[in-house]
């Protein structure tokens, strides 16, 4: 009986959600690193936009880190991308996939946190909404790249 009490206790649910959030923080930091790396490879007008997006995403990382710090949990390290792409369009398309997946995961995590901590849920939902807007910004930048041009 004690096993099931621990399995379904609020403390174990919180610990599991914090673990998921730690992984998400690492993935978000990975996106920031990708955007910065890709900004250096693009033309000046696209570079400015990517750098601005990276700065905004760094604020998301700080918010998630603050949530984790409140619970004495460390963020996971970001995973390195296996292949960035052979041209700007391919690189930014990969970034679009990452930010879209992050936004979706933030929405799901916000829903999971509602029963545990409404304050955290609201913060995560706000981050997801902001990522949706940033996905549109990134899509506009990607459309400026020529899909057939190799760097």
PDB file of N, CA, C and O in Angstrom, residues 39-101:
ATOM      1  N   UNK A  39      22.310  32.771 -36.385  1.00  0.00           N
ATOM      2  CA  UNK A  39      22.341  34.206 -36.663  1.00  0.00           C
ATOM      3  C   UNK A  39      23.682  34.603 -37.274  1.00  0.00           C
ATOM      4  O   UNK A  39      23.733  35.445 -38.177  1.00  0.00           O
ATOM      5  N   UNK A  40      24.744  33.992 -36.792  1.00  0.00           N
ATOM      6  CA  UNK A  40      26.078  34.326 -37.294  1.00  0.00           C
ATOM      7  C   UNK A  40      26.271  33.912 -38.749  1.00  0.00           C
ATOM      8  O   UNK A  40      27.171  34.417 -39.424  1.00  0.00           O
ATOM      9  N   UNK A  41      25.431  33.024 -39.256  1.00  0.00           N
ATOM     10  CA  UNK A  41      25.591  32.499 -40.613  1.00  0.00           C
ATOM     11  C   UNK A  41      24.674  33.169 -41.638  1.00  0.00           C
ATOM     12  O   UNK A  41      24.696  32.792 -42.804  1.00  0.00           O
ATOM     13  N   UNK A  42      23.876  34.126 -41.207  1.00  0.00           N
ATOM     14  CA  UNK A  42      22.875  34.708 -42.100  1.00  0.00           C
ATOM     15  C   UNK A  42      23.231  36.133 -42.492  1.00  0.00           C
ATOM     16  O   UNK A  42      24.176  36.730 -41.980  1.00  0.00           O
ATOM     17  N   UNK A  43      22.416  36.689 -43.376  1.00  0.00           N
ATOM     18  CA  UNK A  43      22.588  38.074 -43.798  1.00  0.00           C
ATOM     19  C   UNK A  43      22.210  39.012 -42.648  1.00  0.00           C
ATOM     20  O   UNK A  43      21.506  38.607 -41.720  1.00  0.00           O
ATOM     21  N   UNK A  44      22.652  40.273 -42.705  1.00  0.00           N
ATOM     22  CA  UNK A  44      22.422  41.196 -41.583  1.00  0.00           C
ATOM     23  C   UNK A  44      20.958  41.386 -41.191  1.00  0.00           C
ATOM     24  O   UNK A  44      20.653  41.448 -40.000  1.00  0.00           O
ATOM     25  N   UNK A  45      20.041  41.440 -42.162  1.00  0.00           N
ATOM     26  CA  UNK A  45      18.638  41.665 -41.786  1.00  0.00           C
ATOM     27  C   UNK A  45      18.034  40.449 -41.084  1.00  0.00           C
ATOM     28  O   UNK A  45      17.231  40.595 -40.174  1.00  0.00           O
ATOM     29  N   UNK A  46      18.431  39.269 -41.468  1.00  0.00           N
ATOM     30  CA  UNK A  46      17.940  38.052 -40.805  1.00  0.00           C
ATOM     31  C   UNK A  46      18.670  37.862 -39.479  1.00  0.00           C
ATOM     32  O   UNK A  46      18.074  37.450 -38.476  1.00  0.00           O
ATOM     33  N   UNK A  47      19.949  38.207 -39.463  1.00  0.00           N
ATOM     34  CA  UNK A  47      20.753  38.078 -38.243  1.00  0.00           C
ATOM     35  C   UNK A  47      20.138  38.873 -37.095  1.00  0.00           C
ATOM     36  O   UNK A  47      20.015  38.367 -35.977  1.00  0.00           O
ATOM     37  N   UNK A  48      19.721  40.092 -37.383  1.00  0.00           N
ATOM     38  CA  UNK A  48      19.120  40.948 -36.350  1.00  0.00           C
ATOM     39  C   UNK A  48      17.865  40.305 -35.773  1.00  0.00           C
ATOM     40  O   UNK A  48      17.662  40.286 -34.557  1.00  0.00           O
ATOM     41  N   UNK A  49      17.035  39.765 -36.648  1.00  0.00           N
ATOM     42  CA  UNK A  49      15.810  39.105 -36.194  1.00  0.00           C
ATOM     43  C   UNK A  49      16.083  37.872 -35.358  1.00  0.00           C
ATOM     44  O   UNK A  49      15.429  37.645 -34.336  1.00  0.00           O
ATOM     45  N   UNK A  50      17.056  37.061 -35.774  1.00  0.00           N
ATOM     46  CA  UNK A  50      17.391  35.855 -35.021  1.00  0.00           C
ATOM     47  C   UNK A  50      17.992  36.193 -33.657  1.00  0.00           C
ATOM     48  O   UNK A  50      17.696  35.526 -32.664  1.00  0.00           O
ATOM     49  N   UNK A  51      18.824  37.225 -33.624  1.00  0.00           N
ATOM     50  CA  UNK A  51      19.406  37.632 -32.340  1.00  0.00           C
ATOM     51  C   UNK A  51      18.329  38.127 -31.383  1.00  0.00           C
ATOM     52  O   UNK A  51      18.382  37.839 -30.185  1.00  0.00           O
ATOM     53  N   UNK A  52      17.344  38.854 -31.916  1.00  0.00           N
ATOM     54  CA  UNK A  52      16.234  39.336 -31.072  1.00  0.00           C
ATOM     55  C   UNK A  52      15.419  38.160 -30.535  1.00  0.00           C
ATOM     56  O   UNK A  52      15.029  38.149 -29.363  1.00  0.00           O
ATOM     57  N   UNK A  53      15.167  37.168 -31.395  1.00  0.00           N
ATOM     58  CA  UNK A  53      14.432  35.980 -30.951  1.00  0.00           C
ATOM     59  C   UNK A  53      15.219  35.224 -29.883  1.00  0.00           C
ATOM     60  O   UNK A  53      14.641  34.740 -28.901  1.00  0.00           O
ATOM     61  N   UNK A  54      16.533  35.130 -30.062  1.00  0.00           N
ATOM     62  CA  UNK A  54      17.366  34.437 -29.073  1.00  0.00           C
ATOM     63  C   UNK A  54      17.300  35.146 -27.721  1.00  0.00           C
ATOM     64  O   UNK A  54      17.211  34.492 -26.674  1.00  0.00           O
ATOM     65  N   UNK A  55      17.318  36.476 -27.748  1.00  0.00           N
ATOM     66  CA  UNK A  55      17.220  37.232 -26.491  1.00  0.00           C
ATOM     67  C   UNK A  55      15.880  36.992 -25.801  1.00  0.00           C
ATOM     68  O   UNK A  55      15.823  36.831 -24.578  1.00  0.00           O
ATOM     69  N   UNK A  56      14.814  36.949 -26.574  1.00  0.00           N
ATOM     70  CA  UNK A  56      13.488  36.696 -26.004  1.00  0.00           C
ATOM     71  C   UNK A  56      13.407  35.287 -25.416  1.00  0.00           C
ATOM     72  O   UNK A  56      12.827  35.084 -24.352  1.00  0.00           O
ATOM     73  N   UNK A  57      13.993  34.329 -26.125  1.00  0.00           N
ATOM     74  CA  UNK A  57      13.972  32.954 -25.634  1.00  0.00           C
ATOM     75  C   UNK A  57      14.841  32.794 -24.384  1.00  0.00           C
ATOM     76  O   UNK A  57      14.549  31.962 -23.528  1.00  0.00           O
ATOM     77  N   UNK A  58      15.899  33.603 -24.278  1.00  0.00           N
ATOM     78  CA  UNK A  58      16.713  33.573 -23.059  1.00  0.00           C
ATOM     79  C   UNK A  58      15.889  33.985 -21.846  1.00  0.00           C
ATOM     80  O   UNK A  58      16.096  33.475 -20.743  1.00  0.00           O
ATOM     81  N   UNK A  59      14.941  34.895 -22.048  1.00  0.00           N
ATOM     82  CA  UNK A  59      14.049  35.281 -20.956  1.00  0.00           C
ATOM     83  C   UNK A  59      13.172  34.105 -20.537  1.00  0.00           C
ATOM     84  O   UNK A  59      12.896  33.920 -19.350  1.00  0.00           O
ATOM     85  N   UNK A  60      12.749  33.289 -21.497  1.00  0.00           N
ATOM     86  CA  UNK A  60      11.970  32.085 -21.171  1.00  0.00           C
ATOM     87  C   UNK A  60      12.815  31.129 -20.333  1.00  0.00           C
ATOM     88  O   UNK A  60      12.321  30.549 -19.366  1.00  0.00           O
ATOM     89  N   UNK A  61      14.056  30.973 -20.737  1.00  0.00           N
ATOM     90  CA  UNK A  61      14.946  30.079 -19.990  1.00  0.00           C
ATOM     91  C   UNK A  61      15.077  30.567 -18.548  1.00  0.00           C
ATOM     92  O   UNK A  61      15.028  29.769 -17.609  1.00  0.00           O
ATOM     93  N   UNK A  62      15.193  31.882 -18.364  1.00  0.00           N
ATOM     94  CA  UNK A  62      15.311  32.438 -17.015  1.00  0.00           C
ATOM     95  C   UNK A  62      14.048  32.186 -16.191  1.00  0.00           C
ATOM     96  O   UNK A  62      14.130  31.875 -15.006  1.00  0.00           O
ATOM     97  N   UNK A  63      12.883  32.311 -16.814  1.00  0.00           N
ATOM     98  CA  UNK A  63      11.629  32.056 -16.097  1.00  0.00           C
ATOM     99  C   UNK A  63      11.568  30.595 -15.648  1.00  0.00           C
ATOM    100  O   UNK A  63      11.242  30.302 -14.490  1.00  0.00           O
ATOM    101  N   UNK A  64      11.902  29.692 -16.557  1.00  0.00           N
ATOM    102  CA  UNK A  64      11.863  28.266 -16.209  1.00  0.00           C
ATOM    103  C   UNK A  64      12.905  27.947 -15.152  1.00  0.00           C
ATOM    104  O   UNK A  64      12.636  27.199 -14.202  1.00  0.00           O
ATOM    105  N   UNK A  65      14.085  28.546 -15.257  1.00  0.00           N
ATOM    106  CA  UNK A  65      15.123  28.336 -14.235  1.00  0.00           C
ATOM    107  C   UNK A  65      14.656  28.840 -12.871  1.00  0.00           C
ATOM    108  O   UNK A  65      14.955  28.212 -11.846  1.00  0.00           O
ATOM    109  N   UNK A  66      13.932  29.951 -12.856  1.00  0.00           N
ATOM    110  CA  UNK A  66      13.454  30.465 -11.566  1.00  0.00           C
ATOM    111  C   UNK A  66      12.428  29.519 -10.943  1.00  0.00           C
ATOM    112  O   UNK A  66      12.423  29.320  -9.729  1.00  0.00           O
ATOM    113  N   UNK A  67      11.570  28.936 -11.770  1.00  0.00           N
ATOM    114  CA  UNK A  67      10.608  27.948 -11.258  1.00  0.00           C
ATOM    115  C   UNK A  67      11.365  26.756 -10.682  1.00  0.00           C
ATOM    116  O   UNK A  67      11.049  26.276  -9.581  1.00  0.00           O
ATOM    117  N   UNK A  68      12.354  26.274 -11.421  1.00  0.00           N
ATOM    118  CA  UNK A  68      13.135  25.125 -10.956  1.00  0.00           C
ATOM    119  C   UNK A  68      13.912  25.474  -9.684  1.00  0.00           C
ATOM    120  O   UNK A  68      13.967  24.670  -8.749  1.00  0.00           O
ATOM    121  N   UNK A  69      14.485  26.679  -9.628  1.00  0.00           N
ATOM    122  CA  UNK A  69      15.258  27.084  -8.447  1.00  0.00           C
ATOM    123  C   UNK A  69      14.384  27.163  -7.203  1.00  0.00           C
ATOM    124  O   UNK A  69      14.844  26.839  -6.104  1.00  0.00           O
ATOM    125  N   UNK A  70      13.128  27.571  -7.375  1.00  0.00           N
ATOM    126  CA  UNK A  70      12.209  27.620  -6.238  1.00  0.00           C
ATOM    127  C   UNK A  70      11.988  26.241  -5.620  1.00  0.00           C
ATOM    128  O   UNK A  70      11.581  26.128  -4.464  1.00  0.00           O
ATOM    129  N   UNK A  71      12.249  25.196  -6.413  1.00  0.00           N
ATOM    130  CA  UNK A  71      12.051  23.825  -5.943  1.00  0.00           C
ATOM    131  C   UNK A  71      13.382  23.065  -5.834  1.00  0.00           C
ATOM    132  O   UNK A  71      13.390  21.828  -5.741  1.00  0.00           O
ATOM    133  N   UNK A  72      14.493  23.816  -5.880  1.00  0.00           N
ATOM    134  CA  UNK A  72      15.825  23.222  -5.744  1.00  0.00           C
ATOM    135  C   UNK A  72      16.111  22.143  -6.783  1.00  0.00           C
ATOM    136  O   UNK A  72      16.624  21.068  -6.468  1.00  0.00           O
ATOM    137  N   UNK A  73      15.768  22.431  -8.036  1.00  0.00           N
ATOM    138  CA  UNK A  73      15.998  21.503  -9.141  1.00  0.00           C
ATOM    139  C   UNK A  73      16.863  22.216 -10.178  1.00  0.00           C
ATOM    140  O   UNK A  73      16.677  23.404 -10.446  1.00  0.00           O
ATOM    141  N   UNK A  74      17.790  21.479 -10.775  1.00  0.00           N
ATOM    142  CA  UNK A  74      18.656  22.019 -11.810  1.00  0.00           C
ATOM    143  C   UNK A  74      18.096  21.674 -13.186  1.00  0.00           C
ATOM    144  O   UNK A  74      17.547  20.593 -13.385  1.00  0.00           O
ATOM    145  N   UNK A  75      18.296  22.563 -14.132  1.00  0.00           N
ATOM    146  CA  UNK A  75      17.905  22.304 -15.519  1.00  0.00           C
ATOM    147  C   UNK A  75      18.850  21.274 -16.127  1.00  0.00           C
ATOM    148  O   UNK A  75      20.023  21.185 -15.745  1.00  0.00           O
ATOM    149  N   UNK A  76      18.341  20.505 -17.064  1.00  0.00           N
ATOM    150  CA  UNK A  76      19.169  19.541 -17.789  1.00  0.00           C
ATOM    151  C   UNK A  76      19.985  20.288 -18.840  1.00  0.00           C
ATOM    152  O   UNK A  76      19.591  21.359 -19.307  1.00  0.00           O
ATOM    153  N   UNK A  77      21.082  19.719 -19.224  1.00  0.00           N
ATOM    154  CA  UNK A  77      21.914  20.326 -20.257  1.00  0.00           C
ATOM    155  C   UNK A  77      21.242  20.185 -21.619  1.00  0.00           C
ATOM    156  O   UNK A  77      20.581  19.182 -21.889  1.00  0.00           O
ATOM    157  N   UNK A  78      21.425  21.181 -22.479  1.00  0.00           N
ATOM    158  CA  UNK A  78      20.837  21.073 -23.822  1.00  0.00           C
ATOM    159  C   UNK A  78      21.553  20.012 -24.637  1.00  0.00           C
ATOM    160  O   UNK A  78      22.755  19.786 -24.475  1.00  0.00           O
ATOM    161  N   UNK A  79      20.794  19.359 -25.505  1.00  0.00           N
ATOM    162  CA  UNK A  79      21.378  18.369 -26.399  1.00  0.00           C
ATOM    163  C   UNK A  79      21.886  19.081 -27.641  1.00  0.00           C
ATOM    164  O   UNK A  79      21.240  19.991 -28.154  1.00  0.00           O
ATOM    165  N   UNK A  80      23.029  18.650 -28.132  1.00  0.00           N
ATOM    166  CA  UNK A  80      23.590  19.241 -29.347  1.00  0.00           C
ATOM    167  C   UNK A  80      22.833  18.716 -30.563  1.00  0.00           C
ATOM    168  O   UNK A  80      22.453  17.541 -30.614  1.00  0.00           O
ATOM    169  N   UNK A  81      22.609  19.606 -31.525  1.00  0.00           N
ATOM    170  CA  UNK A  81      21.930  19.204 -32.761  1.00  0.00           C
ATOM    171  C   UNK A  81      22.858  18.310 -33.572  1.00  0.00           C
ATOM    172  O   UNK A  81      24.061  18.582 -33.681  1.00  0.00           O
ATOM    173  N   UNK A  82      22.303  17.250 -34.163  1.00  0.00           N
ATOM    174  CA  UNK A  82      23.113  16.355 -34.967  1.00  0.00           C
ATOM    175  C   UNK A  82      23.512  17.014 -36.293  1.00  0.00           C
ATOM    176  O   UNK A  82      24.633  16.872 -36.754  1.00  0.00           O
ATOM    177  N   UNK A  83      22.569  17.736 -36.892  1.00  0.00           N
ATOM    178  CA  UNK A  83      22.829  18.395 -38.168  1.00  0.00           C
ATOM    179  C   UNK A  83      21.991  19.656 -38.224  1.00  0.00           C
ATOM    180  O   UNK A  83      20.782  19.612 -38.052  1.00  0.00           O
ATOM    181  N   UNK A  84      22.639  20.784 -38.469  1.00  0.00           N
ATOM    182  CA  UNK A  84      21.930  22.053 -38.500  1.00  0.00           C
ATOM    183  C   UNK A  84      21.266  22.342 -39.833  1.00  0.00           C
ATOM    184  O   UNK A  84      20.271  23.037 -39.894  1.00  0.00           O
ATOM    185  N   UNK A  85      21.819  21.868 -40.908  1.00  0.00           N
ATOM    186  CA  UNK A  85      21.298  22.163 -42.234  1.00  0.00           C
ATOM    187  C   UNK A  85      22.406  22.718 -43.108  1.00  0.00           C
ATOM    188  O   UNK A  85      23.377  23.281 -42.622  1.00  0.00           O
ATOM    189  N   UNK A  86      22.237  22.578 -44.396  1.00  0.00           N
ATOM    190  CA  UNK A  86      23.284  22.995 -45.320  1.00  0.00           C
ATOM    191  C   UNK A  86      23.095  24.419 -45.825  1.00  0.00           C
ATOM    192  O   UNK A  86      23.962  24.956 -46.485  1.00  0.00           O
ATOM    193  N   UNK A  87      21.943  25.030 -45.539  1.00  0.00           N
ATOM    194  CA  UNK A  87      21.712  26.426 -45.934  1.00  0.00           C
ATOM    195  C   UNK A  87      20.821  27.099 -44.893  1.00  0.00           C
ATOM    196  O   UNK A  87      20.319  26.460 -43.971  1.00  0.00           O
ATOM    197  N   UNK A  88      20.654  28.398 -45.040  1.00  0.00           N
ATOM    198  CA  UNK A  88      19.881  29.153 -44.043  1.00  0.00           C
ATOM    199  C   UNK A  88      18.443  28.671 -43.937  1.00  0.00           C
ATOM    200  O   UNK A  88      17.883  28.588 -42.845  1.00  0.00           O
ATOM    201  N   UNK A  89      17.836  28.369 -45.050  1.00  0.00           N
ATOM    202  CA  UNK A  89      16.446  27.909 -45.030  1.00  0.00           C
ATOM    203  C   UNK A  89      16.334  26.608 -44.232  1.00  0.00           C
ATOM    204  O   UNK A  89      15.433  26.460 -43.401  1.00  0.00           O
ATOM    205  N   UNK A  90      17.250  25.678 -44.451  1.00  0.00           N
ATOM    206  CA  UNK A  90      17.212  24.404 -43.727  1.00  0.00           C
ATOM    207  C   UNK A  90      17.454  24.622 -42.231  1.00  0.00           C
ATOM    208  O   UNK A  90      16.799  23.997 -41.391  1.00  0.00           O
ATOM    209  N   UNK A  91      18.388  25.504 -41.903  1.00  0.00           N
ATOM    210  CA  UNK A  91      18.673  25.770 -40.491  1.00  0.00           C
ATOM    211  C   UNK A  91      17.461  26.388 -39.799  1.00  0.00           C
ATOM    212  O   UNK A  91      17.068  25.980 -38.708  1.00  0.00           O
ATOM    213  N   UNK A  92      16.859  27.397 -40.437  1.00  0.00           N
ATOM    214  CA  UNK A  92      15.714  28.064 -39.816  1.00  0.00           C
ATOM    215  C   UNK A  92      14.487  27.153 -39.786  1.00  0.00           C
ATOM    216  O   UNK A  92      13.666  27.241 -38.868  1.00  0.00           O
ATOM    217  N   UNK A  93      14.376  26.269 -40.754  1.00  0.00           N
ATOM    218  CA  UNK A  93      13.277  25.289 -40.724  1.00  0.00           C
ATOM    219  C   UNK A  93      13.426  24.353 -39.530  1.00  0.00           C
ATOM    220  O   UNK A  93      12.441  24.009 -38.864  1.00  0.00           O
ATOM    221  N   UNK A  94      14.655  23.962 -39.230  1.00  0.00           N
ATOM    222  CA  UNK A  94      14.905  23.148 -38.040  1.00  0.00           C
ATOM    223  C   UNK A  94      14.583  23.903 -36.766  1.00  0.00           C
ATOM    224  O   UNK A  94      14.018  23.346 -35.821  1.00  0.00           O
ATOM    225  N   UNK A  95      14.915  25.197 -36.744  1.00  0.00           N
ATOM    226  CA  UNK A  95      14.585  26.027 -35.589  1.00  0.00           C
ATOM    227  C   UNK A  95      13.081  26.148 -35.414  1.00  0.00           C
ATOM    228  O   UNK A  95      12.573  26.155 -34.288  1.00  0.00           O
ATOM    229  N   UNK A  96      12.369  26.228 -36.537  1.00  0.00           N
ATOM    230  CA  UNK A  96      10.899  26.285 -36.484  1.00  0.00           C
ATOM    231  C   UNK A  96      10.321  25.025 -35.851  1.00  0.00           C
ATOM    232  O   UNK A  96       9.387  25.101 -35.047  1.00  0.00           O
ATOM    233  N   UNK A  97      10.870  23.884 -36.205  1.00  0.00           N
ATOM    234  CA  UNK A  97      10.405  22.625 -35.607  1.00  0.00           C
ATOM    235  C   UNK A  97      10.626  22.630 -34.108  1.00  0.00           C
ATOM    236  O   UNK A  97       9.746  22.217 -33.340  1.00  0.00           O
ATOM    237  N   UNK A  98      11.790  23.107 -33.692  1.00  0.00           N
ATOM    238  CA  UNK A  98      12.130  23.107 -32.265  1.00  0.00           C
ATOM    239  C   UNK A  98      11.204  24.042 -31.494  1.00  0.00           C
ATOM    240  O   UNK A  98      10.646  23.662 -30.456  1.00  0.00           O
ATOM    241  N   UNK A  99      11.005  25.266 -31.996  1.00  0.00           N
ATOM    242  CA  UNK A  99      10.172  26.218 -31.250  1.00  0.00           C
ATOM    243  C   UNK A  99       8.705  25.770 -31.240  1.00  0.00           C
ATOM    244  O   UNK A  99       8.011  25.956 -30.249  1.00  0.00           O
ATOM    245  N   UNK A 100       8.250  25.149 -32.322  1.00  0.00           N
ATOM    246  CA  UNK A 100       6.880  24.624 -32.346  1.00  0.00           C
ATOM    247  C   UNK A 100       6.691  23.506 -31.327  1.00  0.00           C
ATOM    248  O   UNK A 100       5.680  23.453 -30.618  1.00  0.00           O
ATOM    249  N   UNK A 101       7.684  22.619 -31.241  1.00  0.00           N
ATOM    250  CA  UNK A 101       7.614  21.526 -30.267  1.00  0.00           C
ATOM    251  C   UNK A 101       7.671  22.061 -28.840  1.00  0.00           C
ATOM    252  O   UNK A 101       6.956  21.572 -27.954  1.00  0.00           O
TER     253      UNK A 101
END
